[in-house]
Amino acid sequence: YGEKDDKNAIIAGLQQLREQQRNIVVELARVEDDKREHERVIQVLKKMEGDRKCFRMVGTTLVQHEIKTVLPILESTLQNLDTLVNSMKDNLIEKVKNCKNIRKNIKFVMSLRKN
């Protein structure tokens, strides 16, 4: 009875790790899309004069700025997004390693029980 509970707990833990992996992948795709969008906007704005007006969405409000004031903000945000992407990739790699280790341990324990 105890072995079955242990096995179920291990399987549940593995499923939880897989779900976390899926969530990270979905969120990573969203953040990478945001990053690409910021890169495109920055490229366009850099070609324009700094005193031109532009609009920036802040929450749900559209705010008017000059390009020279919004460009540093966008570049800072892009840098933060880049840091977040790298952190999420590291986290994903760690989750994958954990899943592999759990699978190896399960196979090892099962091989011991067969003998």
Tab-separated table of C-alpha atoms in Angstrom:
chain	number	residue	atom	x	y	z
A	1	TYR	CA	0.000	0.000	0.000
A	2	GLY	CA	2.822	2.416	0.857
A	3	GLU	CA	4.695	1.727	-2.385
A	4	LYS	CA	1.628	2.614	-4.420
A	5	ASP	CA	1.232	5.905	-2.539
A	6	ASP	CA	4.919	6.703	-3.077
A	7	LYS	CA	4.609	5.930	-6.771
A	8	ASN	CA	1.491	8.093	-7.083
A	9	ALA	CA	3.218	10.955	-5.263
A	10	ILE	CA	6.222	10.726	-7.577
A	11	ILE	CA	3.999	10.642	-10.661
A	12	ALA	CA	2.003	13.614	-9.359
A	13	GLY	CA	5.231	15.532	-8.768
A	14	LEU	CA	6.420	14.733	-12.279
A	15	GLN	CA	3.101	15.851	-13.760
A	16	GLN	CA	3.318	19.070	-11.763
A	17	LEU	CA	6.820	19.729	-13.132
A	18	ARG	CA	5.579	19.102	-16.678
A	19	GLU	CA	2.709	21.538	-16.142
A	20	GLN	CA	5.172	24.135	-14.852
A	21	GLN	CA	7.278	23.561	-17.976
A	22	ARG	CA	4.254	24.139	-20.216
A	23	ASN	CA	3.353	27.321	-18.339
A	24	ILE	CA	6.898	28.637	-18.674
A	25	VAL	CA	6.915	27.894	-22.417
A	26	VAL	CA	3.621	29.761	-22.916
A	27	GLU	CA	4.763	32.742	-20.854
A	28	LEU	CA	8.172	32.731	-22.552
A	29	ALA	CA	6.516	32.941	-25.969
A	30	ARG	CA	4.429	35.899	-24.795
A	31	VAL	CA	7.440	37.739	-23.369
A	32	GLU	CA	9.488	37.074	-26.515
A	33	ASP	CA	6.631	38.532	-28.604
A	34	ASP	CA	6.640	41.647	-26.403
A	35	LYS	CA	10.406	41.888	-26.804
A	36	ARG	CA	10.207	41.666	-30.610
A	37	GLU	CA	7.487	44.320	-30.647
A	38	HIS	CA	9.624	46.651	-28.522
A	39	GLU	CA	12.594	46.072	-30.844
A	40	ARG	CA	10.516	46.984	-33.915
A	41	VAL	CA	9.126	50.136	-32.295
A	42	ILE	CA	12.593	51.236	-31.155
A	43	GLN	CA	13.980	50.725	-34.672
A	44	VAL	CA	11.235	52.909	-36.152
A	45	LEU	CA	11.511	55.628	-33.511
A	46	LYS	CA	15.303	55.862	-33.830
A	47	LYS	CA	14.859	56.930	-37.465
A	48	MET	CA	12.633	59.858	-36.457
A	49	GLU	CA	13.389	63.258	-34.975
A	50	GLY	CA	13.437	63.322	-31.180
A	51	ASP	CA	11.002	66.215	-30.816
A	52	ARG	CA	8.246	64.471	-32.768
A	53	LYS	CA	5.168	63.451	-30.831
A	54	CYS	CA	4.355	59.813	-30.260
A	55	PHE	CA	1.857	57.917	-28.170
A	56	ARG	CA	2.556	55.247	-25.614
A	57	MET	CA	0.104	52.932	-23.926
A	58	VAL	CA	0.440	53.106	-20.142
A	59	GLY	CA	-1.925	50.551	-18.659
A	60	THR	CA	-5.176	51.299	-20.451
A	61	THR	CA	-4.368	54.959	-21.126
A	62	LEU	CA	-2.807	56.368	-24.283
A	63	VAL	CA	-0.250	59.014	-23.278
A	64	GLN	CA	1.398	61.561	-25.587
A	65	HIS	CA	5.184	61.924	-25.375
A	66	GLU	CA	8.068	63.161	-27.434
A	67	ILE	CA	10.200	60.465	-29.018
A	68	LYS	CA	13.293	61.636	-27.127
A	69	THR	CA	11.542	60.985	-23.786
A	70	VAL	CA	9.900	57.679	-24.659
A	71	LEU	CA	12.870	56.053	-26.421
A	72	PRO	CA	14.994	55.599	-23.251
A	73	ILE	CA	11.956	54.138	-21.479
A	74	LEU	CA	11.405	51.640	-24.291
A	75	GLU	CA	15.098	50.717	-24.358
A	76	SER	CA	15.066	50.129	-20.608
A	77	THR	CA	11.932	48.010	-20.928
A	78	LEU	CA	13.580	46.031	-23.731
A	79	GLN	CA	16.591	45.367	-21.525
A	80	ASN	CA	14.286	44.179	-18.721
A	81	LEU	CA	12.426	41.914	-21.147
A	82	ASP	CA	15.738	40.463	-22.323
A	83	THR	CA	16.739	39.739	-18.723
A	84	LEU	CA	13.349	38.137	-18.090
A	85	VAL	CA	13.630	35.946	-21.205
A	86	ASN	CA	17.062	34.702	-20.113
A	87	SER	CA	15.806	34.012	-16.597
A	88	MET	CA	12.784	32.120	-17.910
A	89	LYS	CA	14.992	30.046	-20.223
A	90	ASP	CA	17.254	29.163	-17.292
A	91	ASN	CA	14.191	28.224	-15.237
A	92	LEU	CA	12.885	26.049	-18.075
A	93	ILE	CA	16.231	24.277	-18.417
A	94	GLU	CA	16.207	23.590	-14.667
A	95	LYS	CA	12.674	22.134	-14.850
A	96	VAL	CA	13.697	19.884	-17.758
A	97	LYS	CA	16.712	18.647	-15.769
A	98	ASN	CA	14.488	17.960	-12.754
A	99	CYS	CA	12.063	15.951	-14.906
A	100	LYS	CA	14.913	13.909	-16.368
A	101	ASN	CA	16.331	13.215	-12.903
A	102	ILE	CA	12.945	12.116	-11.592
A	103	ARG	CA	12.463	9.795	-14.581
A	104	LYS	CA	15.943	8.303	-14.034
A	105	ASN	CA	15.173	7.760	-10.348
A	106	ILE	CA	11.845	6.124	-11.172
A	107	LYS	CA	13.528	3.758	-13.647
A	108	PHE	CA	16.271	2.973	-11.127
A	109	VAL	CA	13.790	2.210	-8.336
A	110	MET	CA	11.675	0.078	-10.660
A	111	SER	CA	14.735	-1.906	-11.766
A	112	LEU	CA	15.638	-2.551	-8.109
A	113	ARG	CA	12.139	-3.789	-7.330
A	114	LYS	CA	12.205	-6.217	-10.271
A	115	ASN	CA	15.364	-7.841	-8.905
